Tab-separated table of C-alpha atoms and ligand atoms in Angstrom:
chain	number	residue	atom	x	y	z
D	1	MET	CA	173.432	51.773	22.918
D	2	PHE	CA	171.330	52.919	26.464
D	3	SER	CA	169.094	50.442	26.910
D	4	TYR	CA	167.722	52.469	30.679
D	5	ARG	CA	164.547	53.605	30.619
D	6	HIS	CA	163.577	55.099	33.700
D	7	ALA	CA	159.434	54.198	32.736
D	8	PHE	CA	160.049	50.830	34.200
D	9	HIS	CA	160.814	51.811	37.760
D	10	ALA	CA	159.429	54.929	38.463
D	11	GLY	CA	158.045	55.024	41.830
D	12	ASN	CA	160.461	53.012	43.378
D	13	HIS	CA	161.436	52.752	46.428
D	14	ALA	CA	165.106	54.108	45.036
D	15	ASP	CA	162.694	56.619	43.547
D	16	VAL	CA	160.983	57.468	46.697
D	17	LEU	CA	163.665	58.465	48.868
D	18	LYS	CA	165.426	60.135	45.584
D	19	HIS	CA	162.856	62.871	45.232
D	20	MET	CA	161.634	62.955	48.496
D	21	THR	CA	165.149	64.692	48.632
D	22	LEU	CA	164.811	66.722	46.077
D	23	VAL	CA	161.465	68.395	47.358
D	24	ALA	CA	162.789	69.076	50.548
D	25	MET	CA	166.148	70.554	49.036
D	26	LEU	CA	164.263	72.436	46.285
D	27	GLN	CA	161.647	73.613	49.446
D	28	TYR	CA	164.659	75.301	51.461
D	29	LEU	CA	166.297	76.375	48.276
D	30	THR	CA	163.932	78.570	47.427
D	31	GLN	CA	163.316	80.511	50.357
D	32	LYS	CA	165.360	82.379	49.125
D	33	ASP	CA	164.331	85.037	46.333
D	34	THR	CA	167.661	85.136	44.313
D	35	GLY	CA	167.324	83.131	41.308
D	36	LEU	CA	168.695	79.626	41.455
D	37	LEU	CA	169.915	77.256	38.432
D	38	LEU	CA	168.850	73.624	38.893
D	39	VAL	CA	170.903	70.992	36.502
D	40	ASP	CA	169.332	67.274	36.587
D	41	THR	CA	172.518	65.645	34.368
D	42	HIS	CA	170.563	63.211	34.183
D	43	ALA	CA	167.012	63.953	33.524
D	44	GLY	CA	164.848	60.851	32.400
D	45	ALA	CA	161.352	61.353	30.548
D	46	GLY	CA	160.073	63.665	32.479
D	47	VAL	CA	156.526	62.185	33.839
D	48	TYR	CA	155.588	59.170	33.608
D	49	ARG	CA	152.149	56.715	33.734
D	50	LEU	CA	151.596	54.041	36.624
D	51	ASP	CA	148.930	52.374	34.603
D	52	GLN	CA	150.720	51.910	31.618
D	53	ASP	CA	153.079	49.074	29.952
D	54	HIS	CA	156.679	50.126	31.769
D	55	ALA	CA	155.685	50.903	34.893
D	56	ARG	CA	152.999	47.710	35.240
D	57	THR	CA	155.362	45.341	33.717
D	58	SER	CA	157.717	45.430	36.580
D	59	GLY	CA	155.139	46.249	39.685
D	60	GLU	CA	158.376	48.621	41.038
D	61	SER	CA	156.358	51.430	42.568
D	62	GLU	CA	153.627	49.332	43.999
D	63	HIS	CA	156.553	48.772	46.331
D	64	GLY	CA	157.522	52.400	47.063
D	65	ILE	CA	154.428	55.546	45.914
D	66	TYR	CA	151.943	53.623	45.849
D	67	GLN	CA	152.411	51.596	49.200
D	68	LEU	CA	153.800	55.133	50.982
D	69	GLN	CA	150.375	56.819	49.800
D	70	VAL	CA	148.726	53.657	51.831
D	71	VAL	CA	150.611	53.903	55.238
D	72	ALA	CA	150.800	57.428	55.268
D	73	ASP	CA	146.474	57.879	54.367
D	74	ALA	CA	145.849	55.039	56.642
D	75	ALA	CA	148.312	56.626	59.630
D	76	ARG	CA	146.647	60.413	58.553
D	77	ALA	CA	143.156	58.105	58.955
D	78	ALA	CA	144.145	56.951	62.514
D	79	GLY	CA	145.203	60.442	63.518
D	80	GLN	CA	148.742	59.854	63.871
D	81	THR	CA	151.651	62.493	62.201
D	82	VAL	CA	152.858	61.639	58.770
D	83	PRO	CA	156.657	63.017	58.976
D	84	GLU	CA	156.951	66.924	57.113
D	85	ALA	CA	159.414	65.513	53.744
D	86	VAL	CA	157.083	62.694	53.196
D	87	GLN	CA	154.303	64.713	53.700
D	88	ALA	CA	155.928	68.008	51.064
D	89	TYR	CA	156.974	64.916	48.710
D	90	LEU	CA	153.660	62.889	49.105
D	91	ALA	CA	151.890	66.751	47.930
D	92	GLN	CA	153.998	67.193	45.086
D	93	VAL	CA	153.030	64.151	43.145
D	94	ALA	CA	148.887	64.560	44.447
D	95	GLN	CA	149.260	67.549	42.394
D	96	PHE	CA	149.897	65.946	39.817
D	97	ASN	CA	147.550	63.657	39.919
D	98	HIS	CA	145.095	66.516	40.079
D	99	GLY	CA	143.145	65.513	43.408
D	100	SER	CA	142.409	61.839	42.789
D	101	PRO	CA	142.578	59.384	45.493
D	102	VAL	CA	143.881	56.537	42.810
D	103	TRP	CA	147.647	57.672	41.215
D	104	ARG	CA	148.314	57.403	37.473
D	105	THR	CA	151.084	59.853	36.794
D	106	TYR	CA	154.662	60.015	38.224
D	107	PRO	CA	156.219	62.949	38.366
D	108	GLY	CA	159.827	62.396	37.614
D	109	SER	CA	162.697	64.152	38.823
D	110	PRO	CA	162.543	67.499	35.918
D	111	TRP	CA	158.601	67.438	36.807
D	112	ILE	CA	159.329	68.065	40.553
D	113	SER	CA	162.114	70.917	40.085
D	114	GLN	CA	159.626	72.384	36.806
D	115	ALA	CA	157.123	72.400	39.607
D	116	LEU	CA	158.985	74.422	41.929
D	117	LEU	CA	160.036	77.092	39.742
D	118	ARG	CA	159.826	80.400	40.202
D	119	PRO	CA	160.036	82.968	37.480
D	120	GLN	CA	163.834	84.304	38.759
D	121	ASP	CA	165.297	80.189	37.951
D	122	LYS	CA	166.201	78.874	35.101
D	123	LEU	CA	166.570	74.366	34.461
D	124	LYS	CA	168.806	72.983	32.683
D	125	LEU	CA	168.125	69.110	31.687
D	126	PHE	CA	170.562	66.872	29.608
D	127	GLU	CA	169.432	63.231	28.888
D	128	VAL	CA	171.181	61.266	25.904
D	129	HIS	CA	168.228	58.804	25.303
D	130	PRO	CA	166.935	59.353	21.227
D	131	THR	CA	162.616	58.169	23.032
D	132	ASP	CA	163.748	59.983	26.353
D	133	SER	CA	165.135	63.313	25.103
D	134	LYS	CA	162.126	63.271	22.622
D	135	LEU	CA	159.342	63.302	25.201
D	136	LEU	CA	160.802	64.949	27.585
D	137	GLU	CA	162.058	67.589	24.827
D	138	LYS	CA	157.751	67.383	24.001
D	139	GLN	CA	156.093	67.654	27.829
D	140	VAL	CA	158.576	70.394	28.278
D	141	ALA	CA	157.084	72.216	24.890
D	142	GLU	CA	154.011	72.433	26.428
D	143	LEU	CA	154.869	74.092	30.147
D	144	GLU	CA	153.502	77.318	30.541
D	145	ARG	CA	156.918	77.733	32.076
D	146	GLY	CA	158.446	76.123	29.391
D	147	ARG	CA	160.683	79.047	28.032
D	148	GLN	CA	162.709	78.522	31.624
D	149	ILE	CA	164.160	75.426	31.141
D	150	GLU	CA	166.310	73.663	28.361
D	151	VAL	CA	166.776	70.636	27.441
D	152	LEU	CA	170.147	69.070	26.422
D	153	ARG	CA	170.612	65.700	24.058
D	154	ARG	CA	174.024	65.296	25.378
D	155	ASN	CA	176.481	64.105	28.731
D	156	GLY	CA	175.080	65.360	31.414
D	157	PHE	CA	178.501	64.682	33.083
D	158	GLU	CA	180.496	66.740	30.094
D	159	GLY	CA	177.548	69.899	29.545
D	160	LEU	CA	177.838	70.693	33.398
D	161	LYS	CA	180.858	72.678	33.044
D	162	ALA	CA	180.162	74.750	30.631
D	163	LEU	CA	176.874	75.885	33.004
D	164	LEU	CA	178.982	76.917	36.413
D	165	PRO	CA	179.636	78.385	37.872
D	166	PRO	CA	175.973	80.606	37.720
D	167	PRO	CA	175.903	84.278	37.276
D	168	THR	CA	173.676	84.301	40.771
D	169	ARG	CA	176.259	82.143	42.496
D	170	ARG	CA	173.091	80.116	43.643
D	171	GLY	CA	172.417	76.408	41.904
D	172	LEU	CA	171.109	72.809	42.844
D	173	VAL	CA	172.341	69.536	39.905
D	174	LEU	CA	171.076	66.258	40.822
D	175	ILE	CA	173.077	63.316	39.659
D	176	ASP	CA	170.919	60.986	39.030
D	177	PRO	CA	172.906	58.339	36.372
D	178	SER	CA	171.283	55.164	35.605
D	179	TYR	CA	174.390	53.296	36.167
D	180	GLU	CA	174.361	50.923	32.864
D	181	LEU	CA	177.957	51.496	32.067
D	182	LYS	CA	180.682	50.761	35.417
D	183	THR	CA	181.900	53.595	34.239
D	184	ASP	CA	179.258	56.228	35.901
D	185	TYR	CA	180.977	55.888	38.643
D	186	ALA	CA	183.861	56.558	38.313
D	187	GLU	CA	182.617	60.081	36.193
D	188	VAL	CA	180.442	60.438	39.318
D	189	VAL	CA	182.988	61.566	41.163
D	190	THR	CA	185.286	63.053	38.599
D	191	CYS	CA	182.233	65.798	37.691
D	192	LEU	CA	181.810	66.881	41.044
D	193	GLU	CA	185.502	66.545	41.483
D	194	ASP	CA	185.228	69.236	38.866
D	195	ALA	CA	181.979	71.355	39.364
D	196	LEU	CA	183.101	71.659	42.882
D	197	LYS	CA	186.619	73.619	41.171
D	198	ARG	CA	184.252	75.903	39.466
D	199	PHE	CA	181.076	76.219	41.687
D	200	PRO	CA	182.194	75.006	45.796
D	201	THR	CA	179.280	76.890	46.925
D	202	GLY	CA	176.669	74.953	44.360
D	203	THR	CA	174.469	72.015	46.131
D	204	TYR	CA	174.795	68.641	44.232
D	205	ALA	CA	173.296	65.769	45.017
D	206	VAL	CA	174.172	62.487	43.665
D	207	TRP	CA	171.587	59.026	43.740
D	208	TYR	CA	173.612	55.643	43.805
D	209	PRO	CA	172.834	52.181	44.383
D	210	VAL	CA	173.463	49.764	47.274
D	211	ILE	CA	174.192	46.238	45.225
D	212	GLY	CA	177.168	44.008	45.054
D	213	ARG	CA	179.018	44.975	42.202
D	214	PRO	CA	182.639	46.136	42.865
D	215	GLU	CA	182.565	49.561	40.976
D	216	ALA	CA	179.084	50.557	43.322
D	217	HIS	CA	180.266	48.961	46.852
D	218	SER	CA	182.928	51.661	47.495
D	219	MET	CA	180.433	54.632	46.140
D	220	ALA	CA	179.304	55.794	49.464
D	221	ARG	CA	182.718	56.002	51.028
D	222	LYS	CA	184.534	57.493	47.961
D	223	LEU	CA	181.659	60.228	48.276
D	224	LYS	CA	182.269	60.348	51.702
D	225	THR	CA	185.685	60.970	51.429
D	226	MET	CA	186.067	63.119	47.740
D	227	SER	CA	183.333	65.872	50.181
D	228	SER	CA	185.609	65.984	53.243
D	229	LYS	CA	189.324	66.133	51.731
D	230	LEU	CA	187.331	69.203	49.864
D	231	GLN	CA	186.016	70.643	52.935
D	232	ARG	CA	182.209	70.524	51.914
D	233	PRO	CA	179.808	69.590	54.343
D	234	TRP	CA	177.593	66.224	53.155
D	235	VAL	CA	175.136	64.298	54.399
D	236	GLN	CA	174.304	60.402	52.817
D	237	ALA	CA	170.824	59.480	54.030
D	238	GLU	CA	171.117	55.626	52.960
D	239	LEU	CA	166.891	53.879	52.667
D	240	ASN	CA	167.219	50.055	52.648
D	241	ILE	CA	163.792	48.213	52.229
D	242	GLY	CA	165.260	44.260	52.366
D	243	LEU	CA	163.518	43.094	49.830
D	244	ASN	CA	162.700	39.138	50.184
D	245	PRO	CA	165.158	38.312	47.087
D	246	THR	CA	162.642	35.509	45.991
D	247	GLU	CA	160.419	38.414	45.009
D	248	GLY	CA	162.897	41.450	44.378
D	249	VAL	CA	163.236	43.994	41.745
D	250	THR	CA	165.429	44.164	39.338
D	251	THR	CA	166.621	46.701	38.047
D	252	GLN	CA	168.356	47.368	34.974
D	253	ALA	CA	170.116	50.829	36.725
D	254	ALA	CA	172.243	47.899	38.926
D	255	GLN	CA	171.948	45.112	36.974
D	256	GLY	CA	174.587	45.136	34.325
D	257	ARG	CA	175.468	41.911	33.144
D	258	THR	CA	174.159	40.056	35.866
D	259	PRO	CA	170.739	41.110	36.923
D	260	THR	CA	170.496	41.668	40.522
D	261	THR	CA	168.031	42.407	43.104
D	262	MET	CA	168.123	46.404	44.669
D	263	ARG	CA	167.299	46.786	47.828
D	264	ALA	CA	168.792	50.154	48.777
D	265	SER	CA	170.165	53.235	48.290
D	266	GLY	CA	171.307	56.409	48.905
D	267	MET	CA	172.086	59.848	47.979
D	268	HIS	CA	175.276	62.098	48.797
D	269	ILE	CA	174.425	65.840	49.155
D	270	ILE	CA	177.410	68.134	49.334
D	271	ASN	CA	176.458	71.405	50.878
D	272	PRO	CA	172.987	70.303	51.703
D	273	PRO	CA	170.441	72.670	53.349
D	274	PHE	CA	171.570	72.722	56.670
D	275	THR	CA	167.975	71.391	57.974
D	276	LEU	CA	168.462	68.726	55.626
D	277	ALA	CA	169.769	65.718	58.045
D	278	ALA	CA	167.681	65.895	60.395
D	279	GLN	CA	164.267	66.504	58.392
D	280	LEU	CA	166.443	62.656	56.873
D	281	ARG	CA	166.186	61.556	60.291
D	282	ASP	CA	162.953	62.309	60.859
D	283	ALA	CA	161.123	60.954	57.963
D	284	LEU	CA	163.389	57.559	57.089
D	285	PRO	CA	162.548	55.026	59.793
D	286	TRP	CA	158.581	55.481	59.264
D	287	VAL	CA	159.975	55.252	55.650
D	288	THR	CA	161.622	52.819	55.824
D	289	LYS	CA	158.756	51.072	57.824
D	290	ALA	CA	156.453	51.923	55.326
D	291	LEU	CA	158.088	50.537	52.635
D	292	ARG	CA	159.566	47.355	54.550
D	293	GLN	CA	159.382	44.371	52.216
D	294	ALA	CA	161.499	41.684	55.054
D	295	THR	CA	163.653	41.096	57.184
D	296	GLY	CA	167.382	43.177	56.447
D	297	SER	CA	165.804	46.792	56.103
D	298	GLY	CA	167.237	50.403	57.519
D	299	TRP	CA	168.144	53.433	57.151
D	300	THR	CA	171.325	55.589	57.827
D	301	VAL	CA	171.872	59.477	58.368
D	302	GLU	CA	175.224	60.931	58.565
D	303	HIS	CA	176.688	63.816	57.575
D	304	GLY	CA	180.090	65.844	58.158
D	305	GLY	CA	181.872	68.887	57.562
D	306	HIS	CA	179.628	70.818	59.062
V	401	SAM	C1	168.195	57.194	36.591
V	401	SAM	S1	167.395	57.834	34.691
V	401	SAM	C2	166.907	59.629	35.212
V	401	SAM	C3	166.245	59.769	36.718
V	401	SAM	C4	165.415	60.811	36.943
V	401	SAM	N1	166.391	61.973	37.281
V	401	SAM	C5	164.465	61.145	37.693
V	401	SAM	O1	164.745	61.325	39.133
V	401	SAM	O2	163.191	61.129	37.319
V	401	SAM	C6	168.906	58.384	34.200
V	401	SAM	C7	168.949	58.861	33.166
V	401	SAM	O3	170.384	59.174	32.177
V	401	SAM	C8	169.853	58.990	31.436
V	401	SAM	N2	171.484	59.135	30.905
V	401	SAM	C9	172.525	58.139	31.019
V	401	SAM	N3	173.834	58.791	30.472
V	401	SAM	C10	173.502	59.682	30.535
V	401	SAM	C11	174.587	60.982	30.268
V	401	SAM	N4	175.815	60.698	30.118
V	401	SAM	N5	174.074	62.390	29.916
V	401	SAM	C12	172.512	62.280	29.897
V	401	SAM	N6	172.029	61.475	30.027
V	401	SAM	C13	172.324	59.764	30.225
V	401	SAM	C14	168.980	57.595	30.380
V	401	SAM	O4	169.466	57.017	29.202
V	401	SAM	C15	168.828	57.688	32.168
V	401	SAM	O5	167.324	58.291	31.350
């Protein structure tokens, strides 16, 4: 039923925005001792090879993590500062590559989360794709921290309900669908409304594509309206790399039946760390400049309810 495989897209510009934001949030949330529940409702396979089949075929990481690495290295060599959130994200990716300057491994969101997990925290990973959920289970089983992590081969929108509120009343939920089904757009909003009723103080982060598809078009606005209606603080950040349409990334996530070039995507965070908006405002101009492909690139960071 599902054909989306994140392995084709690992390390692309959308992953850069999503994972940089995830690292910043986790670093903040793990400062307080109380245990955290981390939930990834759409986990993917966990960790990816950038030098093999899928990623090499698509080449998307060339315009994402690889370009960011090259520009950051050049900036450091020239004695320039690299924004804190970018540095923290690059440090995570570097760690999975064991000091090698040539990065072959890319950590997906479950891998970033497990790396920052403390003994008192728990990680729940939902993944429905038969191949990717098996890969995820296998890779988690090999981890020392495996016992703190549970892989659930079921619908993350549904499965989230039973996990909220967490006993410690501290939690971060990442909602990162492939949007392969157009119903995903509406499901994200319904899922968040339900989750916020069960656990109003949890931190929720949603990734969404910014594309010219009717369901996607109003996504950013709907998420802002919903957060404000429920009187929750929010941050919304978008990154547009201004891809050249002739050599653009055609993502399965965004394509539906008609292939579409995805130039931009966004993160909407509800109950964000209070430092997040400032960190993203510091990082995104730099990231945009590092990744921009053509005219039309840009970034935004908005916030509300603070
Ligand atoms: C964009 S990928 C996830 C990438 C991952 N979060 C990361 O950042 O590394 C979306 C994943 O969700 C899975 N998926 C689709 N619908 C799902 C659902 N209802 N529940 C759980 N997983 C789902 C897909 O098989 C795909 O692997």
